[in-house]
Coordinates of C-alpha atoms in Angstrom, one line a residue:
M1 CA -0.1 0.0 0.1
S2 CA 1.4 3.3 -0.9
L3 CA 1.6 6.5 1.3
S4 CA 0.9 9.9 0.0
L5 CA 3.0 13.0 1.9
V6 CA 3.0 16.3 1.2
I7 CA 5.8 18.8 2.2
T8 CA 5.1 22.6 2.8
A9 CA 8.3 24.7 1.6
G10 CA 8.1 27.2 4.3
E11 CA 9.4 30.9 4.7
P12 CA 10.0 31.7 0.7
A13 CA 12.9 34.0 1.7
G14 CA 14.8 31.1 3.7
I15 CA 16.3 27.6 3.1
G16 CA 12.8 25.9 2.9
P17 CA 13.0 25.9 -0.7
D18 CA 16.7 25.0 -1.0
V19 CA 16.4 21.8 1.2
V20 CA 13.1 20.7 -0.8
L21 CA 15.0 21.1 -4.2
K22 CA 18.2 19.4 -2.8
L23 CA 16.1 16.6 -1.6
A24 CA 14.5 16.2 -5.3
V25 CA 17.9 16.2 -6.6
N26 CA 19.4 13.8 -4.5
W27 CA 16.2 11.5 -4.6
Q28 CA 18.3 8.5 -6.3
A29 CA 19.8 8.2 -2.6
A30 CA 16.5 8.2 -0.9
Q31 CA 16.7 4.4 -0.4
D32 CA 19.8 4.7 1.7
N33 CA 18.7 7.7 3.3
L34 CA 15.1 6.5 4.5
A35 CA 16.3 2.9 5.1
W36 CA 16.2 3.2 8.9
S37 CA 12.2 4.0 9.0
G38 CA 11.7 0.5 7.4
V39 CA 9.7 2.0 4.5
A40 CA 10.2 1.4 0.9
V41 CA 10.8 4.4 -1.3
D42 CA 8.5 2.8 -4.0
Q43 CA 5.7 3.1 -1.5
L44 CA 6.1 6.8 -1.3
R45 CA 4.0 9.4 -3.3
L46 CA 5.3 13.0 -2.8
A47 CA 4.4 16.4 -3.7
V48 CA 5.4 19.9 -2.3
I49 CA 2.9 22.9 -1.5
A50 CA 4.5 26.0 -2.8
D51 CA 4.5 28.4 -5.5
P52 CA 6.1 27.0 -8.4
D53 CA 7.6 29.9 -10.1
M54 CA 9.4 30.7 -6.8
L55 CA 10.8 27.0 -6.5
A56 CA 11.6 27.5 -10.3
R57 CA 13.7 30.8 -9.4
R58 CA 15.3 29.1 -6.7
A59 CA 16.5 26.0 -8.7
K60 CA 17.8 28.5 -11.0
Q61 CA 20.0 30.3 -8.3
L62 CA 21.2 27.1 -7.2
G63 CA 22.0 25.8 -10.5
L64 CA 20.1 22.7 -9.6
D65 CA 18.1 20.8 -12.6
V66 CA 14.8 20.1 -11.3
T67 CA 11.5 19.3 -13.4
F68 CA 8.4 20.8 -11.8
V69 CA 5.2 18.7 -12.3
P70 CA 2.1 20.5 -11.3
V71 CA -0.4 18.4 -9.3
D72 CA -3.9 19.6 -8.6
A73 CA -4.7 19.0 -4.7
G74 CA -7.3 16.6 -5.5
A75 CA -5.4 14.3 -7.7
E76 CA -3.4 11.2 -6.7
L77 CA 0.2 12.3 -6.1
P78 CA 3.1 10.9 -8.5
M79 CA 5.6 8.4 -7.3
M80 CA 8.6 10.6 -6.7
Q81 CA 11.6 10.6 -9.2
A82 CA 14.9 11.9 -9.1
R83 CA 15.1 15.7 -9.9
Q84 CA 11.5 15.7 -10.6
L85 CA 9.2 17.6 -8.1
A86 CA 5.5 17.4 -7.8
V87 CA 4.1 20.8 -6.9
I88 CA 0.5 21.6 -5.4
P89 CA 0.6 25.5 -6.3
V90 CA -0.1 28.1 -4.1
P91 CA 0.9 31.5 -5.3
M92 CA 2.7 33.8 -3.4
V93 CA 1.6 37.5 -3.0
E94 CA 4.8 39.3 -3.8
K95 CA 8.0 37.9 -5.3
E96 CA 10.5 36.8 -2.6
Q97 CA 13.8 38.3 -1.9
L98 CA 16.6 36.2 -0.4
G99 CA 17.1 36.6 2.9
L100 CA 14.6 39.3 3.6
L101 CA 11.2 38.9 5.1
N102 CA 8.0 40.3 3.6
V103 CA 4.9 40.6 5.7
A104 CA 2.8 40.3 2.4
N105 CA 3.9 36.7 1.9
A106 CA 2.8 35.6 5.7
S107 CA -0.8 34.7 4.0
Y108 CA 0.9 32.4 1.4
V109 CA 3.1 30.5 4.4
L110 CA -0.3 30.2 6.1
E111 CA -2.3 28.8 3.2
T112 CA 0.3 26.1 2.4
L113 CA -0.2 25.1 6.2
K114 CA -3.9 24.9 5.8
L115 CA -4.0 23.1 2.7
A116 CA -1.7 20.5 3.7
C117 CA -3.2 20.3 7.2
D118 CA -6.9 19.7 5.7
G119 CA -5.6 17.2 3.0
C120 CA -4.4 15.1 6.1
L121 CA -7.8 15.5 7.9
S122 CA -9.7 14.6 5.2
Q123 CA -7.1 11.5 4.6
R124 CA -6.5 12.5 1.3
W125 CA -2.8 12.6 2.3
Q126 CA -1.3 10.4 5.2
G127 CA 0.8 12.7 6.4
M128 CA 2.5 16.5 6.3
V129 CA 6.4 17.4 6.4
T130 CA 7.0 21.3 7.3
A131 CA 10.1 23.4 6.1
P132 CA 10.9 26.4 8.4
V133 CA 8.7 29.4 9.0
H134 CA 9.4 32.7 10.5
K135 CA 7.1 33.2 13.4
G136 CA 7.9 36.9 13.7
I137 CA 6.7 37.8 10.1
I138 CA 3.6 35.9 10.6
N139 CA 2.9 37.9 13.7
D140 CA 4.1 41.3 11.9
A141 CA 1.4 40.4 9.5
G142 CA -1.3 40.7 12.3
V143 CA -1.7 36.9 12.7
A144 CA -1.1 35.7 16.3
F145 CA 1.0 32.7 15.7
S146 CA 3.3 30.9 18.0
G147 CA 4.6 28.1 16.0
H148 CA 3.4 25.0 13.6
T149 CA 2.8 22.9 16.7
E150 CA 0.2 25.4 18.1
F151 CA -1.4 26.6 14.8
L152 CA -1.8 22.7 13.6
Q153 CA -3.5 21.9 17.1
E154 CA -6.0 24.7 16.7
R155 CA -6.4 23.7 12.9
T156 CA -7.2 20.1 13.8
G157 CA -9.2 20.8 17.0
S158 CA -6.8 18.9 19.1
E159 CA -7.4 19.3 22.9
Q160 CA -3.9 18.6 23.6
V161 CA -0.8 18.2 21.5
V162 CA 2.8 17.4 22.3
M163 CA 6.4 18.3 20.8
M164 CA 8.8 15.7 20.3
L165 CA 12.2 15.9 18.9
A166 CA 13.8 12.6 17.5
T167 CA 17.0 11.3 16.1
A168 CA 19.1 8.0 16.2
G169 CA 18.8 6.6 19.6
L170 CA 16.9 9.5 21.3
R171 CA 13.3 11.0 21.4
V172 CA 12.8 14.0 23.8
A173 CA 9.1 15.2 24.5
L174 CA 8.4 18.4 26.2
V175 CA 5.6 19.3 29.0
T176 CA 6.0 23.0 28.1
T177 CA 7.2 24.6 24.7
H178 CA 7.6 28.2 23.7
L179 CA 7.4 29.9 27.3
P180 CA 9.6 32.4 28.8
L181 CA 11.4 30.5 31.7
R182 CA 9.9 32.5 34.1
E183 CA 6.4 31.1 33.3
V184 CA 7.5 27.4 32.9
A185 CA 7.2 26.5 36.8
D186 CA 3.6 27.9 36.8
A187 CA 2.5 26.1 33.8
I188 CA 3.8 22.4 35.1
T189 CA 0.4 21.3 36.8
G190 CA -0.4 17.9 37.7
E191 CA -3.2 18.0 35.0
R192 CA -0.9 18.9 32.3
V193 CA 1.8 16.3 33.4
K194 CA -0.5 13.8 33.1
Q195 CA -2.0 14.9 29.7
I196 CA 1.2 14.9 27.9
S197 CA 2.5 11.8 29.5
R198 CA -0.8 10.0 28.3
I199 CA 0.1 11.4 24.6
L200 CA 3.4 10.5 24.8
Y201 CA 2.8 6.8 25.8
R202 CA -0.1 6.3 23.4
S203 CA 1.9 7.7 20.5
L204 CA 4.9 5.4 21.1
Q205 CA 2.6 2.6 20.8
Q206 CA 0.6 3.6 18.0
D207 CA 2.9 5.5 16.0
F208 CA 6.4 3.7 16.9
A209 CA 5.2 0.2 17.4
V210 CA 6.5 0.3 21.0
T211 CA 4.3 -2.3 23.0
Q212 CA 5.4 -1.1 26.5
P213 CA 7.0 2.4 26.1
R214 CA 9.9 3.1 28.8
V215 CA 9.9 6.9 29.4
L216 CA 12.2 8.5 31.6
V217 CA 10.8 11.9 33.4
C218 CA 12.9 15.0 34.0
G219 CA 12.6 16.8 37.4
L220 CA 12.0 20.8 37.1
N221 CA 14.7 21.6 39.4
P222 CA 18.2 20.8 39.9
H223 CA 18.4 17.4 41.3
A224 CA 15.3 17.0 41.0
G225 CA 14.4 19.4 43.9
E226 CA 16.8 17.6 46.2
D227 CA 13.9 16.1 48.4
G228 CA 12.2 19.8 48.8
H229 CA 15.2 21.6 49.4
L230 CA 15.6 22.8 45.7
G231 CA 12.1 23.3 45.0
R232 CA 9.0 21.5 45.8
E233 CA 7.5 20.9 42.2
E234 CA 8.4 17.5 42.1
I235 CA 7.0 16.4 45.6
D236 CA 3.8 18.3 45.2
I237 CA 3.2 17.9 41.4
I238 CA 5.1 15.6 39.4
I239 CA 5.5 12.5 41.8
P240 CA 1.4 12.5 42.3
A241 CA 1.0 12.8 38.6
L242 CA 3.2 10.0 38.0
Q243 CA 1.6 8.0 40.4
E244 CA -1.6 8.4 39.3
L245 CA -0.4 7.3 35.9
A246 CA 0.8 4.5 37.3
D247 CA -2.6 3.5 38.7
E248 CA -3.6 3.7 34.9
G249 CA -1.1 1.1 33.6
I250 CA 1.3 4.1 32.5
N251 CA 4.3 3.3 33.7
L252 CA 7.0 6.3 33.7
T253 CA 10.4 6.5 35.6
G254 CA 11.2 9.5 37.6
P255 CA 11.4 12.5 38.3
L256 CA 15.2 12.1 37.7
P257 CA 17.7 15.0 37.5
A258 CA 18.1 16.2 34.1
D259 CA 21.7 16.3 34.4
T260 CA 22.1 12.6 35.0
L261 CA 18.9 11.3 33.1
F262 CA 20.6 11.8 29.3
A263 CA 23.7 9.7 30.4
Q264 CA 23.9 6.6 28.3
H265 CA 23.3 4.1 30.8
H266 CA 19.8 5.5 31.6
L267 CA 18.9 6.3 27.9
Q268 CA 19.8 3.0 26.6
H269 CA 16.9 1.6 28.3
A270 CA 14.3 4.0 27.4
D271 CA 12.2 4.7 24.6
A272 CA 11.8 8.5 25.2
A273 CA 12.6 11.2 27.8
L274 CA 10.0 13.5 28.9
A275 CA 11.6 17.0 29.8
M276 CA 9.8 19.8 31.4
Y277 CA 10.7 22.9 29.5
H278 CA 12.1 23.4 26.0
D279 CA 16.0 24.1 26.8
Q280 CA 15.9 21.3 29.4
G281 CA 15.7 18.4 26.6
L282 CA 16.5 19.9 23.3
P283 CA 19.7 21.0 23.5
V284 CA 20.8 17.4 24.5
L285 CA 18.8 16.0 21.6
K286 CA 20.5 18.8 18.9
H287 CA 23.6 18.1 20.4
A288 CA 23.4 14.4 19.6
G289 CA 21.7 15.1 16.3
F290 CA 21.4 18.3 14.9
G291 CA 20.9 18.2 11.0
K292 CA 19.6 14.6 11.3
A293 CA 16.5 15.2 13.7
A294 CA 12.6 15.8 13.2
N295 CA 10.2 17.7 15.3
I296 CA 7.3 15.8 15.7
T297 CA 4.0 16.8 16.8
L298 CA 2.0 14.1 18.8
G299 CA -1.5 14.0 19.8
M300 CA -3.3 15.0 16.6
P301 CA -5.4 12.9 14.1
I302 CA -2.8 13.7 11.4
V303 CA 0.8 12.8 11.2
R304 CA 3.0 16.0 11.0
T305 CA 6.9 16.1 11.4
S306 CA 9.2 18.9 10.3
V307 CA 12.9 20.0 10.2
D308 CA 15.0 20.8 13.4
H309 CA 16.1 24.1 12.0
G310 CA 15.1 27.6 11.3
T311 CA 14.9 29.6 8.3
A312 CA 18.5 30.4 8.0
L313 CA 18.0 33.8 5.9
D314 CA 21.5 34.1 5.6
L315 CA 22.1 30.9 4.0
A316 CA 19.2 31.0 1.4
G317 CA 20.3 30.5 -2.0
T318 CA 24.0 30.1 -1.3
G319 CA 23.9 26.1 -1.6
L320 CA 25.2 25.7 1.7
A321 CA 21.8 24.4 3.4
N322 CA 22.1 20.9 4.4
E323 CA 18.8 18.8 3.8
G324 CA 19.8 16.1 6.2
S325 CA 16.9 17.2 8.8
L326 CA 14.5 17.1 5.7
W327 CA 15.3 13.3 5.0
T328 CA 14.9 12.5 8.6
A329 CA 11.6 14.2 8.9
L330 CA 10.1 12.5 5.6
G331 CA 11.3 9.2 7.1
Y332 CA 9.4 9.8 10.4
A333 CA 6.5 11.2 8.5
A334 CA 6.5 7.6 6.7
L335 CA 7.2 5.3 9.5
M336 CA 4.3 6.9 11.6
A337 CA 1.9 7.0 8.5
Q338 CA 2.9 3.2 8.0
A339 CA 2.1 2.3 11.6
R340 CA -1.3 4.0 11.4
Q341 CA -1.9 2.2 8.3
A342 CA -1.2 -1.0 9.8
I343 CA -3.7 -0.5 12.8
G344 CA -6.5 0.9 10.9

């Protein structure tokens, strides 16, 4: 059975179009790059949602020989071929300038996301992969936007979603995401810890075929609170939440000090780590696999993965952008979509 996946090309002034084009040029190596996912390349139908004229301009700037094939959003996607890119067209408002953000094109970026999301919700496509967008320019255009994760949560009507980054040998999920550090402790409630943990645990079962997930949970404070001497969040919030989850059959280990949880002797026996906030877990993940990691949204009725990097405006059109993270995001999307197909 084939899988139909779509890629959104992201901010047109950044490197999203560059890495998408490099993926197409290097597609002959797809089987090697995706072998770890267990998904055969000849199962994949793939298209990019973007302005085809913008992609053509970028290909010329990069000196890449790519043939663009227009595809209607309602049509069956073609099998991917090297140096050929199926494009579901969405027109830009104004022509892009490399490295220069333009508020006029914020609506274009959002339209590509809406089209991808809605196509997945209707089950026309089995998953979406997103290239990076620039949050600031979308907000400058008058649209409240805190990131792909929150946008897609609202679009899909999901009560709660979880951000997880994954690379070879390590998966890190977050209890809180894009919050100022001074707001993190107040945002960590027993109910939130339980909601996030349930979603993570069930996604490991549903999307990654882990029958009995083993999850390590970070404490919030140094030394996981040092028995209350360095903060009481572990005693008052996290431990009671984990005990309630254990009563539901969801057995998690923790809270553990974050500075030792990520040691190899712990991780080798774990399927995922749950960090309390963004910069507690993601620096470790990105140190382990930057450029070969993917951002994955759990808890939605659709499959969505993304690259682990930003728009890198200074690299747009230079040919220096690396498409490794896009390969990884594509592999995880295919893996998760296949797992969901298997269980119906």
